[in-house]
Amino acid sequence: MATESPVTPATPTLRELTVRGILLGGAITLVFTAANVYLGLKVGLTFATAIPAAVISMAILRNFANHSIVENNIVQTVASAAGTLSAIIFVLPGLIMIGWWTGFPYWITVAVCAVGGILGVMYSIPLRRALVTGSDLPYPEGVAAAEVLKVGDSSGGAEENRVGIRVIAFGALVSAGFGLLANLKVLANYVAAYFRVGAGGSMFGASLSLALIGVGHLIGMTVGIAMLVGLVISFGVLLPIRTIGAFGTDESVADIIDGVFVHEVRFIGAGAIAVAAVWTLLKILRPIVKGITEAMASARDRREGQLVDITQRDIPFPLVVGTVVAMLVPIAVLLWVFSHGTVLNGSATGIIVASLVFIFVIGLVIAAVCGYMAGLIGSSNSPISGVGILTVLIAALVIKLVFGRADDEQSVALIAFTLFVAAITFGVATISNDNLQDLKTGQLVGATPWKQQVALVIGVLFGSAIIPPVLDLMQRAFGFLGAPGATDHALAAPQAALISSLAKGVFGGSLDWSLIGLGAAIGVVIVIVDEILTRTSRFSLPPLAVGMGMYLPMSLTLIIPLGSLLGWFYNKWADRTGGNVERKKRLGVLLATGMIVGESLYGVVFAGFVAGTGSDDPFAIFTGNDGTLAEVLGVIGFAAVLLWLYKRTRQISGREPASVQSS
């Protein structure tokens, strides 16, 4: 696939990095970061905020004088960076789950997010040349955001913006309404069944979530099928085998099957994800080295007075290196503060130094891996949770080796310290996973890279300020599964649960490495199959997506492929009916975005009512309707709503804007 050419480069007459753009990006950040925190804690997935941020930005800035496409790009860059940083919640709740924290200390949590995020921005700057301008990676969401910006900047864009906002609002209101009906107990939003398979057992589960349908629509069929393959491996093969001989105890079939999945099958999935992450890194080492070399050459040319095209002007490489080195100072202080006053006090120097080296080196590695995967399949289907699993395993092994023999009390402290180190490193992963999408958008609209990179840092700071109070709200309202005092309504936070379990397993010696090894072997097979498919056909099987399908609960991985299938049918309809095909597909993307945003924001509002009332079900009216009838109503209502949403969007997308009709 050829690298797409940018539009005419931005000129000095165009307003780009403006105060109003930064403030607007910060306001959008407040909404989308809160939504992403909720969705990530509930289902283990976050969504890319670039496209909805771009639409909202254009709708507002068009009322001001001298607005431009590159200023809109800055707004979506700020909002996108901040919203994506919320994926750090895949690690931080682990400190609650192991009982080390009882809440999220504001300034420490802000600092963890900020230093990791800024490192992620710095590491992604040389990667821009390797993975954006010098690569044919598709960057689906980056390209889509650029198309939205171009439409909004063209004649007739104002009307097109209004249509786009209506579609997002339409999807969001219906999605939030369905969530409200479930909380009123009018219908169920989850169905599940457990059953025996020969001498073993398995289960069926589906979360009736419009947000998950939206996620599936965005990631597409390739990733959806890969996740479905992972689901079949876990629930159709591994779970029935691993539960053989487990029945006949006092535990219920459901408890046995759930226990085997959480404590065995998910660790196999972690092994598969680890292999996929390593393989991805090996594939992109060469372009990374080339990108760093080109960045250094560009900085040298500018110092010597040579003219460098505006679309190739990054933050100077020496400043990037200086910032990376400077960030190690606050990181060292954070690690010292975290260990001070604990049983590690007085013996933490070695692990602090080792952790600094780890963050410095592994940060660049995971930035490359996550940036590559974002280019391949988009930020919405973020692979950073799988990379996080590999990160925490390596960090735990390094810290254990450096610290040496530890008693039980020290082991608990070392587990917490490992999670804290992993959280900082994870901040690098979250941002690099998103930054390159934004920089691709900038390339296609003629933005100035260094201004975008400054906007990315500002977005990190906005997100860092917002994430801690939202996390605290979720902790007070719901709590996290596995944490002391957790209720039946606690949020799953699946990645945080798995990552904290891995850390405990390493230090406690209870980690069954054979499970990781089996997962690694499966991962090798998946990689081989993917390579064969890629080389001999137009199909592929992304290994990281298969790994996610293996370790996420079926309630999530069953619905996401359904969303991919619906999106595929919708796009096929767009191709078949002709006309403005790209416009039709773009409105489908905006519908999917609206479904995600609506359910996520409703979840944040609902969490506020839970925290304020002290009730797990503050909206429950039909309290007796929680059996089979509710599930049947839920399934029927879910199917009917989906049919109506897509039919309505097809009707809207089939009507050309008035400006186009009259031209």
Coordinates of C-alpha atoms in Angstrom, one line a residue, residues 43-45 212 215-216 219-235 377 380-382 385 495 540-562 564:
V43 CA -14.6 -4.4 29.7
G44 CA -10.9 -4.0 29.4
L45 CA -11.1 -2.0 26.1
L212 CA -18.9 -3.3 22.3
V215 CA -15.8 -1.3 19.1
G216 CA -16.3 -4.2 16.8
I219 CA -11.7 -2.7 14.4
G220 CA -13.1 -4.5 11.3
M221 CA -13.5 -8.1 10.3
T222 CA -9.9 -9.2 10.4
V223 CA -9.4 -8.4 14.0
G224 CA -12.9 -9.5 14.9
I225 CA -12.3 -12.9 13.3
A226 CA -8.9 -13.2 15.1
M227 CA -10.6 -12.5 18.5
L228 CA -13.3 -15.1 17.6
V229 CA -10.5 -17.6 17.0
G230 CA -9.0 -16.8 20.4
L231 CA -12.4 -17.3 22.0
V232 CA -12.8 -20.7 20.3
I233 CA -9.3 -21.7 21.5
S234 CA -10.1 -20.7 25.1
F235 CA -13.8 -21.7 25.5
I377 CA -5.2 -2.2 13.3
S380 CA -9.4 1.2 19.4
N381 CA -8.3 -2.4 19.5
S382 CA -5.4 -1.5 21.6
S385 CA -2.8 -4.7 27.6
Q495 CA -6.1 -6.4 32.6
S540 CA -4.3 -12.4 8.0
L541 CA -4.7 -13.5 11.7
P542 CA -3.3 -10.8 13.9
P543 CA -1.6 -12.7 16.8
L544 CA -2.2 -10.0 19.4
A545 CA -5.9 -10.0 18.6
V546 CA -6.1 -13.8 19.0
G547 CA -4.4 -13.5 22.3
M548 CA -6.9 -10.9 23.5
G549 CA -9.7 -13.3 22.4
M550 CA -8.1 -16.0 24.5
Y551 CA -7.9 -14.1 27.8
L552 CA -10.9 -11.7 27.8
P553 CA -14.2 -13.1 29.0
M554 CA -16.6 -14.5 26.4
S555 CA -19.1 -11.8 27.4
L556 CA -16.8 -9.3 25.7
T557 CA -15.2 -11.3 22.9
L558 CA -18.4 -12.7 21.5
I559 CA -20.1 -9.3 21.0
I560 CA -17.1 -7.5 19.5
P561 CA -16.9 -9.9 16.5
L562 CA -20.7 -9.4 16.1
S564 CA -17.3 -6.4 13.2

